[in-house]
mmCIF file of C-alpha atoms in Angstrom:
data_model
loop_
_atom_site.group_PDB
_atom_site.id
_atom_site.type_symbol
_atom_site.label_atom_id
_atom_site.label_comp_id
_atom_site.label_asym_id
_atom_site.label_seq_id
_atom_site.Cartn_x
_atom_site.Cartn_y
_atom_site.Cartn_z
ATOM 1 C CA MET A 1 50.694 -17.709 -10.298
ATOM 2 C CA ARG A 2 53.191 -17.945 -13.436
ATOM 3 C CA ARG A 3 55.674 -20.696 -13.658
ATOM 4 C CA LYS A 4 59.024 -19.714 -14.848
ATOM 5 C CA ARG A 5 61.226 -22.864 -14.644
ATOM 6 C CA LEU A 6 64.565 -23.231 -16.745
ATOM 7 C CA ASN A 7 66.176 -26.697 -16.405
ATOM 8 C CA PHE A 8 70.091 -26.617 -17.051
ATOM 9 C CA THR A 9 70.805 -30.002 -15.685
ATOM 10 C CA GLY A 10 74.272 -31.607 -15.721
ATOM 11 C CA ALA A 11 73.472 -33.970 -18.243
ATOM 12 C CA LEU A 12 72.065 -31.094 -20.429
ATOM 13 C CA LEU A 13 75.140 -29.069 -20.003
ATOM 14 C CA ALA A 14 77.385 -32.120 -20.439
ATOM 15 C CA GLY A 15 75.731 -33.393 -23.442
ATOM 16 C CA ILE A 16 75.245 -30.714 -25.633
ATOM 17 C CA ALA A 17 78.838 -29.158 -25.199
ATOM 18 C CA PHE A 18 80.089 -32.040 -27.775
ATOM 19 C CA LEU A 19 77.592 -30.861 -30.662
ATOM 20 C CA VAL A 20 80.282 -28.819 -32.140
ATOM 21 C CA THR A 21 82.691 -28.756 -35.260
ATOM 22 C CA ILE A 22 86.143 -27.919 -33.776
ATOM 23 C CA PRO A 23 88.106 -25.696 -36.250
ATOM 24 C CA ALA A 24 91.221 -27.188 -37.324
ATOM 25 C CA ALA A 25 93.113 -23.781 -37.200
ATOM 26 C CA ALA A 26 92.217 -23.134 -33.588
ATOM 27 C CA GLU A 27 91.936 -25.312 -30.201
ATOM 28 C CA VAL A 28 88.784 -24.357 -28.271
ATOM 29 C CA ASP A 29 87.579 -26.070 -25.183
ATOM 30 C CA HIS A 30 83.800 -25.886 -26.207
ATOM 31 C CA GLN A 31 82.796 -27.823 -23.071
ATOM 32 C CA LYS A 32 84.610 -25.018 -20.994
ATOM 33 C CA GLU A 33 83.197 -22.117 -23.342
ATOM 34 C CA TYR A 34 79.622 -23.661 -22.824
ATOM 35 C CA GLN A 35 79.641 -23.914 -19.222
ATOM 36 C CA ALA A 36 81.230 -20.379 -18.800
ATOM 37 C CA CYS A 37 78.577 -18.859 -21.335
ATOM 38 C CA MET A 38 75.794 -20.587 -19.316
ATOM 39 C CA ALA A 39 76.933 -19.434 -16.190
ATOM 40 C CA LEU A 40 77.037 -15.849 -17.585
ATOM 41 C CA THR A 41 73.249 -16.042 -18.843
ATOM 42 C CA ARG A 42 72.043 -16.080 -15.142
ATOM 43 C CA GLU A 43 74.273 -13.258 -14.051
ATOM 44 C CA ARG A 44 74.968 -10.944 -17.040
ATOM 45 C CA PRO A 45 73.111 -12.052 -19.697
ATOM 46 C CA GLU A 46 73.843 -9.161 -22.112
ATOM 47 C CA GLU A 47 77.583 -10.295 -21.537
ATOM 48 C CA ALA A 48 76.834 -13.953 -22.251
ATOM 49 C CA TYR A 49 75.088 -12.918 -25.601
ATOM 50 C CA SER A 50 78.182 -11.038 -26.626
ATOM 51 C CA SER A 51 80.336 -13.738 -25.412
ATOM 52 C CA GLY A 52 78.255 -16.378 -27.284
ATOM 53 C CA ILE A 53 78.228 -14.688 -30.681
ATOM 54 C CA ALA A 54 82.163 -14.482 -30.322
ATOM 55 C CA TRP A 55 82.458 -18.147 -29.639
ATOM 56 C CA TYR A 56 79.778 -19.213 -32.414
ATOM 57 C CA LYS A 57 81.918 -17.606 -34.937
ATOM 58 C CA LYS A 58 84.763 -20.155 -33.562
ATOM 59 C CA GLY A 59 82.875 -22.827 -34.414
ATOM 60 C CA GLY A 60 80.632 -22.806 -31.259
ATOM 61 C CA GLY A 61 77.765 -24.322 -33.208
ATOM 62 C CA ILE A 62 74.451 -25.705 -31.465
ATOM 63 C CA PRO A 63 75.945 -25.129 -28.046
ATOM 64 C CA ALA A 64 76.749 -21.496 -28.762
ATOM 65 C CA ARG A 65 73.074 -21.176 -30.329
ATOM 66 C CA HIS A 66 71.798 -22.418 -27.307
ATOM 67 C CA CYS A 67 73.727 -20.027 -25.056
ATOM 68 C CA LEU A 68 72.457 -17.121 -27.291
ATOM 69 C CA ALA A 69 69.058 -18.316 -26.990
ATOM 70 C CA VAL A 70 69.183 -18.651 -23.238
ATOM 71 C CA ALA A 71 70.689 -15.276 -22.890
ATOM 72 C CA LEU A 72 67.796 -13.638 -24.906
ATOM 73 C CA LEU A 73 65.199 -15.338 -22.470
ATOM 74 C CA GLN A 74 67.047 -13.915 -19.248
ATOM 75 C CA LEU A 75 66.804 -10.408 -21.285
ATOM 76 C CA HIS A 76 63.154 -11.172 -21.760
ATOM 77 C CA GLN A 77 63.206 -11.242 -25.362
ATOM 78 C CA TYR A 78 60.754 -14.146 -25.094
ATOM 79 C CA ASP A 79 59.681 -14.396 -28.575
ATOM 80 C CA GLU A 80 62.974 -14.488 -30.081
ATOM 81 C CA ALA A 81 64.233 -16.754 -27.484
ATOM 82 C CA ALA A 82 61.449 -19.207 -27.811
ATOM 83 C CA SER A 83 61.622 -19.061 -31.912
ATOM 84 C CA ARG A 84 65.340 -19.969 -31.469
ATOM 85 C CA LEU A 85 65.077 -22.672 -29.124
ATOM 86 C CA GLU A 86 62.691 -24.283 -31.467
ATOM 87 C CA ARG A 87 64.768 -23.964 -34.392
ATOM 88 C CA LEU A 88 67.371 -25.661 -32.167
ATOM 89 C CA ALA A 89 65.194 -28.521 -31.338
ATOM 90 C CA THR A 90 64.285 -29.054 -34.977
ATOM 91 C CA ASP A 91 68.262 -28.914 -36.067
ATOM 92 C CA LEU A 92 68.915 -31.366 -32.974
ATOM 93 C CA GLY A 93 66.462 -34.043 -34.691
ATOM 94 C CA THR A 94 65.318 -37.052 -32.892
ATOM 95 C CA ALA A 95 68.789 -38.929 -32.642
ATOM 96 C CA ARG A 96 69.658 -37.025 -29.216
ATOM 97 C CA THR A 97 66.254 -37.821 -27.481
ATOM 98 C CA ALA A 98 67.431 -36.572 -23.860
ATOM 99 C CA LEU A 99 68.840 -33.139 -25.550
ATOM 100 C CA LEU A 100 65.736 -32.627 -27.611
ATOM 101 C CA GLY A 101 63.481 -33.097 -24.941
ATOM 102 C CA SER A 102 65.443 -30.514 -22.859
ATOM 103 C CA ILE A 103 65.401 -28.176 -25.529
ATOM 104 C CA LEU A 104 61.730 -28.604 -26.299
ATOM 105 C CA MET A 105 61.046 -27.924 -22.521
ATOM 106 C CA GLN A 106 62.897 -24.751 -22.486
ATOM 107 C CA ALA A 107 61.166 -23.557 -25.696
ATOM 108 C CA GLY A 108 57.893 -24.484 -24.457
ATOM 109 C CA GLN A 109 58.287 -22.329 -21.150
ATOM 110 C CA ALA A 110 59.712 -19.663 -23.574
ATOM 111 C CA TRP A 111 56.433 -19.520 -25.557
ATOM 112 C CA TYR A 112 54.509 -19.503 -22.472
ATOM 113 C CA LEU A 113 56.427 -16.704 -21.077
ATOM 114 C CA ALA A 114 56.019 -14.844 -24.441
ATOM 115 C CA GLY A 115 52.362 -15.066 -24.104
ATOM 116 C CA ARG A 116 51.855 -17.649 -26.721
ATOM 117 C CA ALA A 117 50.372 -20.395 -24.627
ATOM 118 C CA ASP A 118 48.947 -21.998 -28.056
ATOM 119 C CA LYS A 119 52.692 -22.728 -29.228
ATOM 120 C CA ALA A 120 53.914 -23.680 -25.672
ATOM 121 C CA PHE A 121 51.045 -26.588 -25.199
ATOM 122 C CA LYS A 122 52.035 -27.769 -28.915
ATOM 123 C CA LEU A 123 55.640 -28.419 -27.742
ATOM 124 C CA GLN A 124 54.603 -29.620 -24.317
ATOM 125 C CA SER A 125 52.478 -32.129 -25.884
ATOM 126 C CA GLU A 126 55.257 -33.344 -28.213
ATOM 127 C CA LEU A 127 57.396 -33.508 -25.164
ATOM 128 C CA LEU A 128 55.386 -35.798 -23.067
ATOM 129 C CA ASP A 129 55.179 -37.938 -26.182
ATOM 130 C CA LEU A 130 58.822 -38.361 -25.619
ATOM 131 C CA ALA A 131 58.822 -38.364 -21.961
ATOM 132 C CA PRO A 132 55.601 -39.156 -20.292
ATOM 133 C CA GLY A 133 57.104 -40.491 -17.406
ATOM 134 C CA ASP A 134 58.267 -36.981 -15.937
ATOM 135 C CA PRO A 135 55.737 -35.652 -13.404
ATOM 136 C CA GLU A 136 57.275 -32.154 -13.924
ATOM 137 C CA LEU A 137 56.222 -32.131 -17.623
ATOM 138 C CA TRP A 138 52.648 -32.705 -16.725
ATOM 139 C CA VAL A 139 52.824 -29.828 -14.539
ATOM 140 C CA ASP A 140 54.192 -27.554 -17.142
ATOM 141 C CA ARG A 141 51.434 -28.522 -19.661
ATOM 142 C CA ALA A 142 48.914 -28.074 -16.878
ATOM 143 C CA VAL A 143 50.032 -24.355 -16.370
ATOM 144 C CA THR A 144 49.574 -23.727 -20.023
ATOM 145 C CA LEU A 145 46.112 -25.208 -20.188
ATOM 146 C CA MET A 146 45.378 -22.853 -17.191
ATOM 147 C CA GLU A 147 46.462 -19.701 -19.035
ATOM 148 C CA LEU A 148 44.155 -20.871 -21.929
ATOM 149 C CA GLU A 149 41.473 -21.571 -19.393
ATOM 150 C CA LYS A 150 41.047 -25.175 -19.999
ATOM 151 C CA HIS A 151 40.933 -26.044 -16.426
ATOM 152 C CA ASP A 152 39.452 -29.526 -16.496
ATOM 153 C CA ALA A 153 42.023 -30.636 -19.008
ATOM 154 C CA ALA A 154 44.653 -28.841 -16.716
ATOM 155 C CA LEU A 155 43.327 -30.746 -13.682
ATOM 156 C CA ALA A 156 43.637 -34.197 -15.376
ATOM 157 C CA ASP A 157 47.347 -33.364 -16.342
ATOM 158 C CA LEU A 158 47.975 -32.350 -12.919
ATOM 159 C CA ASP A 159 46.520 -35.727 -11.674
ATOM 160 C CA GLU A 160 49.021 -37.160 -13.862
ATOM 161 C CA ALA A 161 51.795 -35.737 -12.342
ATOM 162 C CA ILE A 162 50.691 -36.460 -8.643
ATOM 163 C CA ARG A 163 49.963 -40.034 -9.759
ATOM 164 C CA ARG A 164 53.544 -40.204 -10.941
ATOM 165 C CA ASP A 165 54.841 -38.293 -7.920
ATOM 166 C CA PRO A 166 52.453 -37.765 -4.980
ATOM 167 C CA ASP A 167 54.839 -35.994 -2.938
ATOM 168 C CA LEU A 168 55.420 -33.161 -5.661
ATOM 169 C CA ALA A 169 54.257 -29.793 -3.860
ATOM 170 C CA GLU A 170 54.200 -27.731 -7.059
ATOM 171 C CA ALA A 171 51.583 -30.218 -8.472
ATOM 172 C CA HIS A 172 49.464 -30.170 -5.736
ATOM 173 C CA ILE A 173 49.381 -26.154 -5.288
ATOM 174 C CA TYR A 174 48.539 -25.810 -8.982
ATOM 175 C CA ARG A 175 45.846 -28.393 -8.536
ATOM 176 C CA ALA A 176 44.419 -26.252 -5.830
ATOM 177 C CA VAL A 177 44.494 -22.954 -7.975
ATOM 178 C CA THR A 178 42.637 -25.107 -10.508
ATOM 179 C CA LEU A 179 40.016 -26.243 -8.286
ATOM 180 C CA ARG A 180 39.551 -22.909 -7.011
ATOM 181 C CA GLN A 181 39.070 -21.562 -10.412
ATOM 182 C CA LEU A 182 36.376 -24.387 -10.732
ATOM 183 C CA ASP A 183 34.635 -23.071 -7.718
ATOM 184 C CA ARG A 184 35.515 -26.310 -5.839
ATOM 185 C CA LEU A 185 36.818 -24.419 -2.679
ATOM 186 C CA GLU A 186 36.459 -27.201 -0.310
ATOM 187 C CA ASP A 187 38.736 -29.580 -2.636
ATOM 188 C CA ALA A 188 41.150 -26.578 -3.146
ATOM 189 C CA ALA A 189 41.579 -26.122 0.653
ATOM 190 C CA ARG A 190 42.480 -29.845 0.920
ATOM 191 C CA GLU A 191 45.089 -29.778 -1.927
ATOM 192 C CA VAL A 192 46.453 -26.659 0.322
ATOM 193 C CA GLU A 193 46.682 -28.703 3.469
ATOM 194 C CA ILE A 194 48.556 -31.685 1.683
ATOM 195 C CA VAL A 195 51.186 -29.069 0.639
ATOM 196 C CA LEU A 196 51.589 -27.530 4.013
ATOM 197 C CA GLU A 197 52.079 -30.974 5.329
ATOM 198 C CA LEU A 198 55.040 -31.759 3.289
ATOM 199 C CA ALA A 199 56.577 -28.105 3.446
ATOM 200 C CA PRO A 200 54.587 -25.979 6.319
ATOM 201 C CA PHE A 201 56.292 -22.621 5.276
ATOM 202 C CA ASN A 202 55.954 -23.339 1.535
ATOM 203 C CA PRO A 203 55.085 -19.528 0.135
ATOM 204 C CA ASP A 204 52.751 -20.500 -2.709
ATOM 205 C CA ALA A 205 50.920 -22.860 -0.357
ATOM 206 C CA LEU A 206 50.415 -19.985 2.065
ATOM 207 C CA LEU A 207 49.456 -17.292 -0.749
ATOM 208 C CA GLU A 208 46.665 -20.014 -1.957
ATOM 209 C CA ARG A 209 45.368 -20.562 1.500
ATOM 210 C CA GLY A 210 45.030 -16.863 2.129
ATOM 211 C CA ILE A 211 43.013 -16.578 -1.200
ATOM 212 C CA LEU A 212 40.740 -19.262 -0.223
ATOM 213 C CA ARG A 213 40.411 -17.560 3.333
ATOM 214 C CA GLN A 214 39.557 -14.377 1.705
ATOM 215 C CA TYR A 215 36.918 -16.113 -0.622
ATOM 216 C CA GLN A 216 35.468 -17.718 2.775
ATOM 217 C CA GLY A 217 35.302 -14.148 4.363
ATOM 218 C CA ASP A 218 38.336 -14.744 6.715
ATOM 219 C CA LEU A 219 39.890 -11.449 6.084
ATOM 220 C CA ASP A 220 42.218 -11.598 9.102
ATOM 221 C CA GLY A 221 43.272 -15.476 8.524
ATOM 222 C CA ALA A 222 44.111 -14.215 5.047
ATOM 223 C CA ARG A 223 46.161 -11.261 5.971
ATOM 224 C CA ASP A 224 48.090 -13.404 8.579
ATOM 225 C CA ASP A 225 49.000 -16.023 5.508
ATOM 226 C CA TRP A 226 50.068 -13.123 3.167
ATOM 227 C CA LEU A 227 52.029 -11.515 6.044
ATOM 228 C CA GLN A 228 53.757 -14.928 6.687
ATOM 229 C CA VAL A 229 54.626 -15.207 2.913
ATOM 230 C CA ILE A 230 56.054 -11.633 2.483
ATOM 231 C CA ARG A 231 58.008 -12.304 5.976
ATOM 232 C CA LEU A 232 59.415 -15.983 4.792
ATOM 233 C CA ALA A 233 60.119 -15.071 0.987
ATOM 234 C CA PRO A 234 59.977 -11.195 0.511
ATOM 235 C CA ASP A 235 61.510 -11.277 -2.776
ATOM 236 C CA SER A 236 59.412 -14.071 -4.433
ATOM 237 C CA GLY A 237 56.526 -13.913 -6.653
ATOM 238 C CA ALA A 238 54.350 -15.107 -4.113
ATOM 239 C CA ALA A 239 55.076 -12.090 -1.766
ATOM 240 C CA ALA A 240 54.637 -9.858 -4.640
ATOM 241 C CA ALA A 241 51.139 -11.213 -5.166
ATOM 242 C CA ALA A 242 50.390 -11.239 -1.314
ATOM 243 C CA ARG A 243 51.497 -7.642 -1.169
ATOM 244 C CA GLY A 244 48.978 -6.954 -4.125
ATOM 245 C CA ARG A 245 46.070 -9.064 -2.400
ATOM 246 C CA ILE A 246 46.693 -6.939 1.045
ATOM 247 C CA GLU A 247 46.831 -3.582 -0.765
ATOM 248 C CA GLU A 248 43.222 -4.468 -2.620
ATOM 249 C CA MET A 249 41.877 -5.977 0.699
ATOM 250 C CA ASP A 250 42.851 -2.549 2.353
ATOM 251 C CA VAL A 251 41.259 -0.694 -0.448
ATOM 252 C CA VAL A 252 37.870 -2.683 -0.126
ATOM 253 C CA VAL A 253 37.954 -2.404 3.649
ATOM 254 C CA ARG A 254 38.394 1.637 3.508
#
């Protein structure tokens, strides 16, 4: 289960839009340009990239560069997007801590998606030095540690996330995955049940429960969980994984 979470909070949108140099010869509403460009990244990233270049030439500065990096990220050009986001974080400096934190988070996630978990870990560790109180950041680094096959360290980060927010379902799900990888199946099952008590129809929890049931020889129970995932969230990553598990199981049964 790979994590792809990009955070474009209102504070980030409002704050970064003012980091521009306004050209004397033209009036440009940079906050409006930024919001429009970022909206395009989610639906039409190619258009967002073209728009961002035009805006940058009008003095869009750091906000335009940020939109260009996010557009590249949405176009799956992860290495280039990560490099640009990291340079952006460097150029922001430490004066604007909240903005720096948001950009570092995105850069870390971009390096993770680029398959460079080592670089993601470095940035995520820097970010945790800035904002250790955010449980989501501990989950981000834990997922990277899982990719690096450092499961004990990942478990420690997930424990910290849960200590800071006991109801953070995602942290419990990743904790279940990590415990399974450490062959602690009973502990993993307890984590899944915690999530299903919080959210009975959570697709990721149902996917993981199905995997645990498969490991324990309950193939019918596993299939039921995975079929439920597909019904509940047919276009999700969890559903894609569930379909793959069912196909693999059917091949083995034949």
